[in-house]
Amino acid sequence: MDIQAYISSGILEQYLLGDTTTAETADVERMAEQHPEVRAELGRIEMALEKYAVMYGTPPPAGTLTAVLDKVTPQTSSVPTAEKTVIRSGSGPTSWILGLIALIGIAAAIWFFFQQRNTQSSLEEIQANLQTLQEDCSEIQAQNDQLSRSLDVLSSQNTVPVRMEGTPNAPDALATVYFNPSDQVALLSAGSLPSPPSDMTYQLWALIDGNPVDMGIFEIDPASGDLISVPFIEGAQAFAVTLETAGGNPTPNLDQLFVIGNVG
Amino acid sequence: MSISNRPSEDLPQKIVRLIRVRDRTGLVLLHDNYSAALYRILLERLSQAEVAQEALQDVLMKAWDNMDQYKEGKGRLFTWLARIARNTAIDITRSKNFKQDGKTQTLPDYVYNDSNLSEDARIKDPGLRKVLKTLSQDEQRIINLLYFKGYTQKEASKALDMPLGTVKTRVRKAISTLRSVLSDEGIMRLLF
């Protein structure tokens, strides 16, 4: 059978308008069961007729619903009015919607709470990072200042490099004092001295007329750069480095002389 | 009736469910959404307001009592209700003490002194007035005769002095127009 022809024959409309014989009615229902297209078409016609009827309905006289509700529950003494029941009928979906809104509200609050907490912790993280960067920056600035000063010293024409050669204690060792009498500054480069034992330390001396003058202890720290600022000693004729007990000594232990060099 | 009062898609399901568990809210919803349409069907067939109101109460009771017999897969709830209303009206008109002043006598009045033409004025919503205007007067008359008044196509053909084939064609065209115009998109198109 041609379904399309059946659909367009008008029998479906007739069926829904209640204008079919018993045999035709059974036929339409059988066709609707067997053919989804017929069922779908019926549904569309139903919908159109329903909307039309609802749109052009005539409101029934007041009291119709009340009478029916009374019959449905005759034992109920209170007569529900249309208004009351309408409100009650709205309370179902209304409370449902209110519940949903509350749920969404709670979910949103939780979300915002965690979001806010996340924001707070990432803010703290960023602040910590910023502080680290600022510290790094000042440190680099300080290093830069020092290197800059060192460079000024090294590049000055008045600076005299004083090479200190290794003694039999450390034949390969080499150190240099950059000595600038006009600016009265001095730098020590102690790059190739061997690392001292943990309970010992290197100490720098200036020699004036054979007498040692303490110029302080120093550490060999390759990370801090090769150049160390040291006191300027007026009239120094030679410089020497000895290995001393931790903290340094007032007079040098000459047995532990590592490098020595004369000015000029 | 405004657009917001048109039954929403899941409302029928809710009504069926509530009535099946004997929740009177279902009956209230059914009344609020479908009573006017059902009353129109009954009033047009029974002519007397009192009789039609009693019939409507009867229809609502039948819906309450027999909701288990409604088969969702076979058609829409309103189609089922409209069928109950039609059958209820037929039962009443066939009963002995029903005063027969229905179809045959009011036919000329209805056709030539058509009160339905003033229906435009009853519809306050301008959008829905436009919906109505998209149907020709003939189409409107035929739908009203067949749907509300319960005429057979043969009776309508006689009443409108129109060949049966023409009636059949017009019914189909009218419903097809309704289908396109009463779809939500159709209403939106007319409103804006």
GROMACS .gro file of C-alpha atoms in nm:
model
  456
    1MET     CA    1   0.000   0.000   0.000
    2ASP     CA    2   0.119   0.351  -0.081
    3ILE     CA    3   0.162   0.514   0.261
    4GLN     CA    4   0.189   0.863   0.117
    5ALA     CA    5  -0.138   0.820  -0.070
    6TYR     CA    6  -0.302   0.690   0.247
    7ILE     CA    7  -0.177   0.992   0.442
    8SER     CA    8  -0.298   1.240   0.183
    9SER     CA    9  -0.637   1.073   0.139
   10GLY     CA   10  -0.778   1.280   0.425
   11ILE     CA   11  -0.877   0.976   0.629
   12LEU     CA   12  -0.645   1.075   0.916
   13GLU     CA   13  -0.814   1.413   0.954
   14GLN     CA   14  -1.153   1.244   0.937
   15TYR     CA   15  -1.045   0.995   1.203
   16LEU     CA   16  -0.935   1.268   1.441
   17LEU     CA   17  -1.253   1.466   1.380
   18GLY     CA   18  -1.450   1.158   1.484
   19ASP     CA   19  -1.599   1.112   1.139
   20THR     CA   20  -1.491   0.756   1.056
   21THR     CA   21  -1.686   0.430   1.062
   22THR     CA   22  -1.584   0.157   1.306
   23ALA     CA   23  -1.404  -0.026   1.025
   24GLU     CA   24  -1.220   0.289   0.911
   25THR     CA   25  -1.123   0.369   1.271
   26ALA     CA   26  -0.974   0.023   1.319
   27ASP     CA   27  -0.795   0.059   0.987
   28VAL     CA   28  -0.637   0.394   1.080
   29GLU     CA   29  -0.524   0.258   1.416
   30ARG     CA   30  -0.372  -0.047   1.253
   31MET     CA   31  -0.191   0.169   0.997
   32ALA     CA   32  -0.062   0.399   1.271
   33GLU     CA   33   0.076   0.102   1.459
   34GLN     CA   34   0.248  -0.045   1.154
   35HIS     CA   35   0.379   0.273   0.993
   36PRO     CA   36   0.568   0.534   1.194
   37GLU     CA   37   0.505   0.790   0.917
   38VAL     CA   38   0.131   0.753   0.968
   39ARG     CA   39   0.174   0.778   1.347
   40ALA     CA   40   0.387   1.092   1.305
   41GLU     CA   41   0.138   1.250   1.066
   42LEU     CA   42  -0.146   1.175   1.306
   43GLY     CA   43   0.054   1.338   1.584
   44ARG     CA   44   0.098   1.657   1.383
   45ILE     CA   45  -0.272   1.678   1.298
   46GLU     CA   46  -0.361   1.608   1.661
   47MET     CA   47  -0.135   1.888   1.774
   48ALA     CA   48  -0.285   2.136   1.528
   49LEU     CA   49  -0.642   2.049   1.623
   50GLU     CA   50  -0.558   2.057   1.992
   51LYS     CA   51  -0.404   2.401   1.969
   52TYR     CA   52  -0.700   2.523   1.766
   53ALA     CA   53  -0.949   2.386   2.020
   54VAL     CA   54  -0.759   2.528   2.317
   55MET     CA   55  -0.732   2.864   2.142
   56TYR     CA   56  -1.101   2.880   2.058
   57GLY     CA   57  -1.227   2.715   2.373
   58THR     CA   58  -1.521   2.857   2.564
   59PRO     CA   59  -1.455   2.891   2.937
   60PRO     CA   60  -1.710   2.675   3.122
   61PRO     CA   61  -1.932   2.827   3.392
   62ALA     CA   62  -1.764   2.873   3.729
   63GLY     CA   63  -1.807   2.589   3.973
   64THR     CA   64  -1.751   2.311   3.723
   65LEU     CA   65  -1.420   2.208   3.871
   66THR     CA   66  -1.542   2.241   4.230
   67ALA     CA   67  -1.834   2.010   4.158
   68VAL     CA   68  -1.606   1.749   4.006
   69LEU     CA   69  -1.353   1.773   4.288
   70ASP     CA   70  -1.634   1.725   4.539
   71LYS     CA   71  -1.742   1.410   4.363
   72VAL     CA   72  -1.389   1.281   4.351
   73THR     CA   73  -1.342   1.316   4.728
   74PRO     CA   74  -1.689   1.338   4.885
   75GLN     CA   75  -1.551   1.288   5.237
   76THR     CA   76  -1.363   1.618   5.217
   77SER     CA   77  -1.571   1.885   5.389
   78SER     CA   78  -1.374   2.189   5.277
   79VAL     CA   79  -1.464   2.302   4.930
   80PRO     CA   80  -1.152   2.402   4.740
   81THR     CA   81  -1.202   2.710   4.531
   82ALA     CA   82  -1.064   2.739   4.184
   83GLU     CA   83  -0.815   3.001   4.297
   84LYS     CA   84  -0.688   2.787   4.583
   85THR     CA   85  -0.644   2.483   4.367
   86VAL     CA   86  -0.480   2.681   4.093
   87ILE     CA   87  -0.230   2.811   4.345
   88ARG     CA   88  -0.183   2.460   4.476
   89SER     CA   89  -0.133   2.331   4.128
   90GLY     CA   90   0.136   2.591   4.081
   91SER     CA   91   0.309   2.498   4.402
   92GLY     CA   92   0.439   2.173   4.257
   93PRO     CA   93   0.645   2.314   3.976
   94THR     CA   94   0.712   2.632   4.173
   95SER     CA   95   0.870   2.450   4.466
   96TRP     CA   96   1.052   2.231   4.221
   97ILE     CA   97   1.188   2.537   4.043
   98LEU     CA   98   1.274   2.702   4.376
   99GLY     CA   99   1.458   2.388   4.478
  100LEU     CA  100   1.648   2.389   4.153
  101ILE     CA  101   1.735   2.757   4.192
  102ALA     CA  102   1.854   2.693   4.547
  103LEU     CA  103   2.063   2.401   4.426
  104ILE     CA  104   2.216   2.611   4.150
  105GLY     CA  105   2.280   2.886   4.405
  106ILE     CA  106   2.459   2.648   4.641
  107ALA     CA  107   2.660   2.500   4.356
  108ALA     CA  108   2.754   2.849   4.241
  109ALA     CA  109   2.852   2.948   4.598
  110ILE     CA  110   3.074   2.641   4.633
  111TRP     CA  111   3.224   2.705   4.294
  112PHE     CA  112   3.292   3.069   4.377
  113PHE     CA  113   3.436   2.968   4.716
  114PHE     CA  114   3.685   2.731   4.557
  115GLN     CA  115   3.744   2.972   4.275
  116GLN     CA  116   3.814   3.246   4.527
  117ARG     CA  117   4.041   3.014   4.724
  118ASN     CA  118   4.226   2.923   4.408
  119THR     CA  119   4.257   3.288   4.323
  120GLN     CA  120   4.383   3.361   4.675
  121SER     CA  121   4.645   3.087   4.661
  122SER     CA  122   4.760   3.180   4.313
  123LEU     CA  123   4.782   3.542   4.428
  124GLU     CA  124   5.001   3.433   4.718
  125GLU     CA  125   5.210   3.224   4.482
  126ILE     CA  126   5.252   3.517   4.249
  127GLN     CA  127   5.343   3.745   4.539
  128ALA     CA  128   5.604   3.491   4.656
  129ASN     CA  129   5.742   3.466   4.304
  130LEU     CA  130   5.755   3.841   4.282
  131GLN     CA  131   5.944   3.863   4.610
  132THR     CA  132   6.194   3.600   4.492
  133LEU     CA  133   6.242   3.788   4.170
  134GLN     CA  134   6.291   4.114   4.359
  135GLU     CA  135   6.552   3.947   4.581
  136ASP     CA  136   6.723   3.795   4.278
  137CYS     CA  137   6.712   4.132   4.118
  138SER     CA  138   6.874   4.311   4.410
  139GLU     CA  139   7.135   4.039   4.433
  140ILE     CA  140   7.212   4.069   4.064
  141GLN     CA  141   7.215   4.444   4.103
  142ALA     CA  142   7.466   4.414   4.384
  143GLN     CA  143   7.681   4.173   4.183
  144ASN     CA  144   7.655   4.403   3.890
  145ASP     CA  145   7.762   4.700   4.101
  146GLN     CA  146   8.055   4.506   4.232
  147LEU     CA  147   8.158   4.382   3.888
  148SER     CA  148   8.118   4.730   3.760
  149ARG     CA  149   8.340   4.865   4.034
  150SER     CA  150   8.588   4.581   3.971
  151LEU     CA  151   8.586   4.662   3.604
  152ASP     CA  152   8.651   5.028   3.687
  153VAL     CA  153   8.949   4.919   3.894
  154LEU     CA  154   9.079   4.674   3.636
  155SER     CA  155   9.039   4.913   3.348
  156SER     CA  156   9.202   5.201   3.529
  157GLN     CA  157   9.546   5.293   3.401
  158ASN     CA  158   9.661   5.348   3.758
  159THR     CA  159   9.591   4.990   3.857
  160VAL     CA  160   9.891   4.771   3.901
  161PRO     CA  161   9.848   4.395   3.884
  162VAL     CA  162  10.065   4.217   4.140
  163ARG     CA  163  10.115   3.853   4.044
  164MET     CA  164  10.169   3.614   4.333
  165GLU     CA  165  10.344   3.293   4.228
  166GLY     CA  166  10.302   2.957   4.392
  167THR     CA  167  10.549   2.843   4.662
  168PRO     CA  168  10.670   2.480   4.703
  169ASN     CA  169  10.347   2.433   4.911
  170ALA     CA  170  10.143   2.492   4.593
  171PRO     CA  171  10.368   2.516   4.288
  172ASP     CA  172  10.080   2.555   4.042
  173ALA     CA  173   9.887   2.814   4.241
  174LEU     CA  174   9.850   3.167   4.117
  175ALA     CA  175   9.681   3.477   4.259
  176THR     CA  176   9.674   3.844   4.174
  177VAL     CA  177   9.620   4.163   4.369
  178TYR     CA  178   9.505   4.459   4.161
  179PHE     CA  179   9.643   4.756   4.340
  180ASN     CA  180   9.533   5.112   4.262
  181PRO     CA  181   9.716   5.369   4.479
  182SER     CA  182   9.548   5.671   4.317
  183ASP     CA  183   9.196   5.550   4.400
  184GLN     CA  184   9.321   5.362   4.707
  185VAL     CA  185   9.141   5.041   4.616
  186ALA     CA  186   9.262   4.681   4.591
  187LEU     CA  187   9.114   4.362   4.447
  188LEU     CA  188   9.219   4.003   4.491
  189SER     CA  189   9.186   3.732   4.229
  190ALA     CA  190   9.250   3.400   4.398
  191GLY     CA  191   9.111   3.174   4.129
  192SER     CA  192   9.372   2.900   4.113
  193LEU     CA  193   9.439   2.845   4.482
  194PRO     CA  194   9.350   2.490   4.590
  195SER     CA  195   9.043   2.450   4.811
  196PRO     CA  196   9.148   2.473   5.179
  197PRO     CA  197   9.069   2.201   5.434
  198SER     CA  198   8.739   2.265   5.609
  199ASP     CA  199   8.901   2.379   5.936
  200MET     CA  200   9.148   2.613   5.765
  201THR     CA  201   9.119   2.942   5.582
  202TYR     CA  202   9.332   3.157   5.353
  203GLN     CA  203   9.456   3.491   5.477
  204LEU     CA  204   9.603   3.777   5.270
  205TRP     CA  205   9.896   3.982   5.389
  206ALA     CA  206  10.068   4.296   5.275
  207LEU     CA  207  10.441   4.326   5.340
  208ILE     CA  208  10.586   4.662   5.427
  209ASP     CA  209  10.959   4.660   5.492
  210GLY     CA  210  10.942   4.289   5.565
  211ASN     CA  211  10.659   4.323   5.818
  212PRO     CA  212  10.328   4.151   5.744
  213VAL     CA  213  10.005   4.356   5.762
  214ASP     CA  214   9.678   4.166   5.790
  215MET     CA  215   9.447   4.217   5.491
  216GLY     CA  216   9.182   3.973   5.607
  217ILE     CA  217   9.071   3.620   5.542
  218PHE     CA  218   8.888   3.521   5.229
  219GLU     CA  219   8.706   3.230   5.081
  220ILE     CA  220   8.749   3.084   4.740
  221ASP     CA  221   8.404   3.093   4.596
  222PRO     CA  222   8.399   3.047   4.220
  223ALA     CA  223   8.027   3.134   4.214
  224SER     CA  224   8.079   3.483   4.350
  225GLY     CA  225   8.321   3.569   4.076
  226ASP     CA  226   8.691   3.572   4.078
  227LEU     CA  227   8.747   3.917   4.219
  228ILE     CA  228   8.731   3.996   4.592
  229SER     CA  229   8.749   4.346   4.734
  230VAL     CA  230   9.033   4.373   4.985
  231PRO     CA  231   9.158   4.661   5.203
  232PHE     CA  232   9.398   4.905   5.045
  233ILE     CA  233   9.726   4.911   5.233
  234GLU     CA  234   9.932   5.222   5.171
  235GLY     CA  235  10.298   5.150   5.088
  236ALA     CA  236  10.260   4.777   5.040
  237GLN     CA  237  10.569   4.634   4.874
  238ALA     CA  238  10.456   4.274   4.842
  239PHE     CA  239  10.150   4.054   4.898
  240ALA     CA  240  10.126   3.698   5.025
  241VAL     CA  241   9.860   3.439   5.105
  242THR     CA  242   9.900   3.187   5.388
  243LEU     CA  243   9.682   2.905   5.506
  244GLU     CA  244   9.573   2.977   5.863
  245THR     CA  245   9.350   2.820   6.125
  246ALA     CA  246   8.980   2.908   6.092
  247GLY     CA  247   8.910   3.273   6.168
  248GLY     CA  248   9.258   3.386   6.076
  249ASN     CA  249   9.566   3.484   6.285
  250PRO     CA  250   9.736   3.812   6.381
  251THR     CA  251  10.065   3.694   6.234
  252PRO     CA  252  10.118   3.469   5.933
  253ASN     CA  253  10.221   3.107   5.959
  254LEU     CA  254  10.505   3.120   5.714
  255ASP     CA  255  10.526   2.741   5.691
  256GLN     CA  256  10.194   2.758   5.517
  257LEU     CA  257  10.280   3.028   5.264
  258PHE     CA  258  10.105   2.949   4.939
  259VAL     CA  259  10.164   3.242   4.703
  260ILE     CA  260  10.374   3.557   4.717
  261GLY     CA  261  10.453   3.845   4.478
  262ASN     CA  262  10.627   4.185   4.483
  263VAL     CA  263  10.468   4.514   4.380
  264GLY     CA  264  10.622   4.662   4.069
  265MET     CA  265  -0.611   3.226   2.588
  266SER     CA  266  -0.269   3.358   2.555
  267ILE     CA  267   0.031   3.176   2.418
  268SER     CA  268   0.163   3.105   2.765
  269ASN     CA  269  -0.156   2.916   2.845
  270ARG     CA  270  -0.114   2.674   2.560
  271PRO     CA  271  -0.036   2.334   2.704
  272SER     CA  272   0.333   2.275   2.717
  273GLU     CA  273   0.486   1.960   2.581
  274ASP     CA  274   0.517   1.767   2.904
  275LEU     CA  275   0.201   1.891   3.068
  276PRO     CA  276  -0.016   1.605   2.936
  277GLN     CA  277   0.229   1.351   3.075
  278LYS     CA  278   0.214   1.520   3.412
  279ILE     CA  279  -0.166   1.525   3.412
  280VAL     CA  280  -0.184   1.156   3.323
  281ARG     CA  281   0.068   1.063   3.591
  282LEU     CA  282  -0.103   1.266   3.864
  283ILE     CA  283  -0.451   1.138   3.786
  284ARG     CA  284  -0.327   0.781   3.779
  285VAL     CA  285  -0.195   0.816   4.132
  286ARG     CA  286  -0.528   0.981   4.231
  287ASP     CA  287  -0.370   1.321   4.284
  288ARG     CA  288  -0.643   1.581   4.243
  289THR     CA  289  -0.386   1.832   4.120
  290GLY     CA  290  -0.394   1.637   3.795
  291LEU     CA  291  -0.764   1.701   3.764
  292VAL     CA  292  -0.713   2.069   3.836
  293LEU     CA  293  -0.444   2.093   3.568
  294LEU     CA  294  -0.662   1.906   3.322
  295HIS     CA  295  -0.949   2.144   3.391
  296ASP     CA  296  -0.732   2.455   3.373
  297ASN     CA  297  -0.583   2.358   3.040
  298TYR     CA  298  -0.849   2.165   2.852
  299SER     CA  299  -1.191   2.246   3.000
  300ALA     CA  300  -1.253   2.543   2.773
  301ALA     CA  301  -1.177   2.341   2.460
  302LEU     CA  302  -1.388   2.048   2.578
  303TYR     CA  303  -1.672   2.277   2.683
  304ARG     CA  304  -1.676   2.435   2.339
  305ILE     CA  305  -1.708   2.091   2.180
  306LEU     CA  306  -1.993   2.002   2.416
  307LEU     CA  307  -2.171   2.335   2.396
  308GLU     CA  308  -2.168   2.340   2.016
  309ARG     CA  309  -2.323   1.995   2.007
  310LEU     CA  310  -2.564   2.027   2.297
  311SER     CA  311  -2.657   2.395   2.256
  312GLN     CA  312  -2.769   2.439   2.617
  313ALA     CA  313  -2.515   2.572   2.866
  314GLU     CA  314  -2.658   2.378   3.159
  315VAL     CA  315  -2.654   2.049   2.972
  316ALA     CA  316  -2.305   2.119   2.839
  317GLN     CA  317  -2.174   2.199   3.187
  318GLU     CA  318  -2.315   1.874   3.324
  319ALA     CA  319  -2.162   1.692   3.029
  320LEU     CA  320  -1.826   1.855   3.098
  321GLN     CA  321  -1.836   1.739   3.460
  322ASP     CA  322  -1.919   1.395   3.326
  323VAL     CA  323  -1.618   1.406   3.091
  324LEU     CA  324  -1.385   1.515   3.373
  325MET     CA  325  -1.515   1.232   3.594
  326LYS     CA  326  -1.462   0.982   3.314
  327ALA     CA  327  -1.108   1.106   3.267
  328TRP     CA  328  -1.047   1.069   3.641
  329ASP     CA  329  -1.196   0.721   3.656
  330ASN     CA  330  -1.057   0.577   3.333
  331MET     CA  331  -0.712   0.732   3.298
  332ASP     CA  332  -0.560   0.383   3.304
  333GLN     CA  333  -0.735   0.312   2.975
  334TYR     CA  334  -0.559   0.600   2.802
  335LYS     CA  335  -0.272   0.463   2.590
  336GLU     CA  336   0.005   0.720   2.551
  337GLY     CA  337   0.148   0.554   2.242
  338LYS     CA  338  -0.177   0.576   2.052
  339GLY     CA  339  -0.238   0.946   2.061
  340ARG     CA  340  -0.233   1.271   2.254
  341LEU     CA  341  -0.420   1.314   2.580
  342PHE     CA  342  -0.643   1.585   2.438
  343THR     CA  343  -0.740   1.364   2.144
  344TRP     CA  344  -0.855   1.104   2.396
  345LEU     CA  345  -1.043   1.365   2.599
  346ALA     CA  346  -1.206   1.511   2.289
  347ARG     CA  347  -1.323   1.163   2.192
  348ILE     CA  348  -1.476   1.116   2.537
  349ALA     CA  349  -1.647   1.454   2.499
  350ARG     CA  350  -1.782   1.362   2.156
  351ASN     CA  351  -1.914   1.029   2.279
  352THR     CA  352  -2.064   1.189   2.586
  353ALA     CA  353  -2.241   1.445   2.367
  354ILE     CA  354  -2.368   1.169   2.136
  355ASP     CA  355  -2.500   0.971   2.433
  356ILE     CA  356  -2.687   1.276   2.560
  357THR     CA  357  -2.840   1.368   2.224
  358ARG     CA  358  -2.958   1.011   2.181
  359SER     CA  359  -3.124   0.998   2.523
  360LYS     CA  360  -3.502   1.035   2.527
  361ASN     CA  361  -3.537   1.348   2.733
  362PHE     CA  362  -3.283   1.551   2.530
  363LYS     CA  363  -3.468   1.829   2.354
  364GLN     CA  364  -3.354   1.808   1.996
  365ASP     CA  365  -3.275   2.161   1.891
  366GLY     CA  366  -2.932   2.074   1.762
  367LYS     CA  367  -2.794   2.044   1.414
  368THR     CA  368  -3.094   2.035   1.184
  369GLN     CA  369  -3.274   2.333   1.326
  370THR     CA  370  -2.982   2.563   1.394
  371LEU     CA  371  -2.807   2.478   1.071
  372PRO     CA  372  -2.929   2.769   0.860
  373ASP     CA  373  -2.869   3.014   1.145
  374TYR     CA  374  -2.525   2.883   1.199
  375VAL     CA  375  -2.427   2.893   0.836
  376TYR     CA  376  -2.576   3.220   0.726
  377ASN     CA  377  -2.588   3.416   1.047
  378ASP     CA  378  -2.244   3.304   1.143
  379SER     CA  379  -2.154   3.404   1.495
  380ASN     CA  380  -1.807   3.265   1.441
  381LEU     CA  381  -1.716   3.558   1.222
  382SER     CA  382  -1.709   3.774   1.533
  383GLU     CA  383  -1.465   3.535   1.687
  384ASP     CA  384  -1.180   3.758   1.576
  385ALA     CA  385  -1.299   4.010   1.829
  386ARG     CA  386  -1.307   3.753   2.109
  387ILE     CA  387  -0.941   3.675   2.058
  388LYS     CA  388  -0.757   3.955   2.235
  389ASP     CA  389  -0.406   3.849   2.142
  390PRO     CA  390  -0.321   4.029   1.814
  391GLY     CA  391  -0.086   3.749   1.713
  392LEU     CA  392  -0.359   3.490   1.743
  393ARG     CA  393  -0.602   3.712   1.554
  394LYS     CA  394  -0.353   3.695   1.271
  395VAL     CA  395  -0.349   3.317   1.303
  396LEU     CA  396  -0.722   3.317   1.259
  397LYS     CA  397  -0.700   3.542   0.955
  398THR     CA  398  -0.470   3.304   0.777
  399LEU     CA  399  -0.763   3.064   0.753
  400SER     CA  400  -1.019   3.152   0.491
  401GLN     CA  401  -1.376   3.190   0.613
  402ASP     CA  402  -1.471   2.870   0.434
  403GLU     CA  403  -1.187   2.681   0.601
  404GLN     CA  404  -1.283   2.820   0.939
  405ARG     CA  405  -1.648   2.729   0.890
  406ILE     CA  406  -1.560   2.375   0.789
  407ILE     CA  407  -1.326   2.320   1.083
  408ASN     CA  408  -1.579   2.460   1.326
  409LEU     CA  409  -1.863   2.251   1.182
  410LEU     CA  410  -1.664   1.930   1.184
  411TYR     CA  411  -1.460   1.977   1.498
  412PHE     CA  412  -1.677   2.167   1.741
  413LYS     CA  413  -2.023   2.107   1.603
  414GLY     CA  414  -1.961   1.741   1.521
  415TYR     CA  415  -2.089   1.742   1.166
  416THR     CA  416  -1.991   1.459   0.937
  417GLN     CA  417  -1.828   1.566   0.612
  418LYS     CA  418  -2.148   1.470   0.435
  419GLU     CA  419  -2.353   1.691   0.665
  420ALA     CA  420  -2.107   1.976   0.617
  421SER     CA  421  -2.124   1.931   0.241
  422LYS     CA  422  -2.501   1.963   0.257
  423ALA     CA  423  -2.497   2.253   0.503
  424LEU     CA  424  -2.244   2.453   0.304
  425ASP     CA  425  -2.389   2.349  -0.032
  426MET     CA  426  -2.045   2.228  -0.134
  427PRO     CA  427  -1.947   1.904  -0.309
  428LEU     CA  428  -1.818   1.637  -0.068
  429GLY     CA  429  -1.483   1.626  -0.250
  430THR     CA  430  -1.440   2.000  -0.201
  431VAL     CA  431  -1.517   1.962   0.169
  432LYS     CA  432  -1.255   1.687   0.200
  433THR     CA  433  -0.995   1.898   0.020
  434ARG     CA  434  -1.071   2.207   0.227
  435VAL     CA  435  -1.051   2.017   0.555
  436ARG     CA  436  -0.709   1.891   0.467
  437LYS     CA  437  -0.591   2.229   0.351
  438ALA     CA  438  -0.733   2.401   0.659
  439ILE     CA  439  -0.562   2.158   0.896
  440SER     CA  440  -0.240   2.186   0.701
  441THR     CA  441  -0.260   2.566   0.735
  442LEU     CA  442  -0.326   2.528   1.106
  443ARG     CA  443  -0.032   2.297   1.137
  444SER     CA  444   0.213   2.540   0.989
  445VAL     CA  445   0.068   2.846   1.155
  446LEU     CA  446   0.016   2.694   1.501
  447SER     CA  447   0.365   2.559   1.522
  448ASP     CA  448   0.565   2.774   1.760
  449GLU     CA  449   0.776   2.910   1.477
  450GLY     CA  450   0.462   2.994   1.286
  451ILE     CA  451   0.325   3.192   1.577
  452MET     CA  452   0.654   3.372   1.625
  453ARG     CA  453   0.657   3.460   1.255
  454LEU     CA  454   0.312   3.609   1.282
  455LEU     CA  455   0.389   3.799   1.600
  456PHE     CA  456   0.702   3.968   1.474
   0.00000   0.00000   0.00000
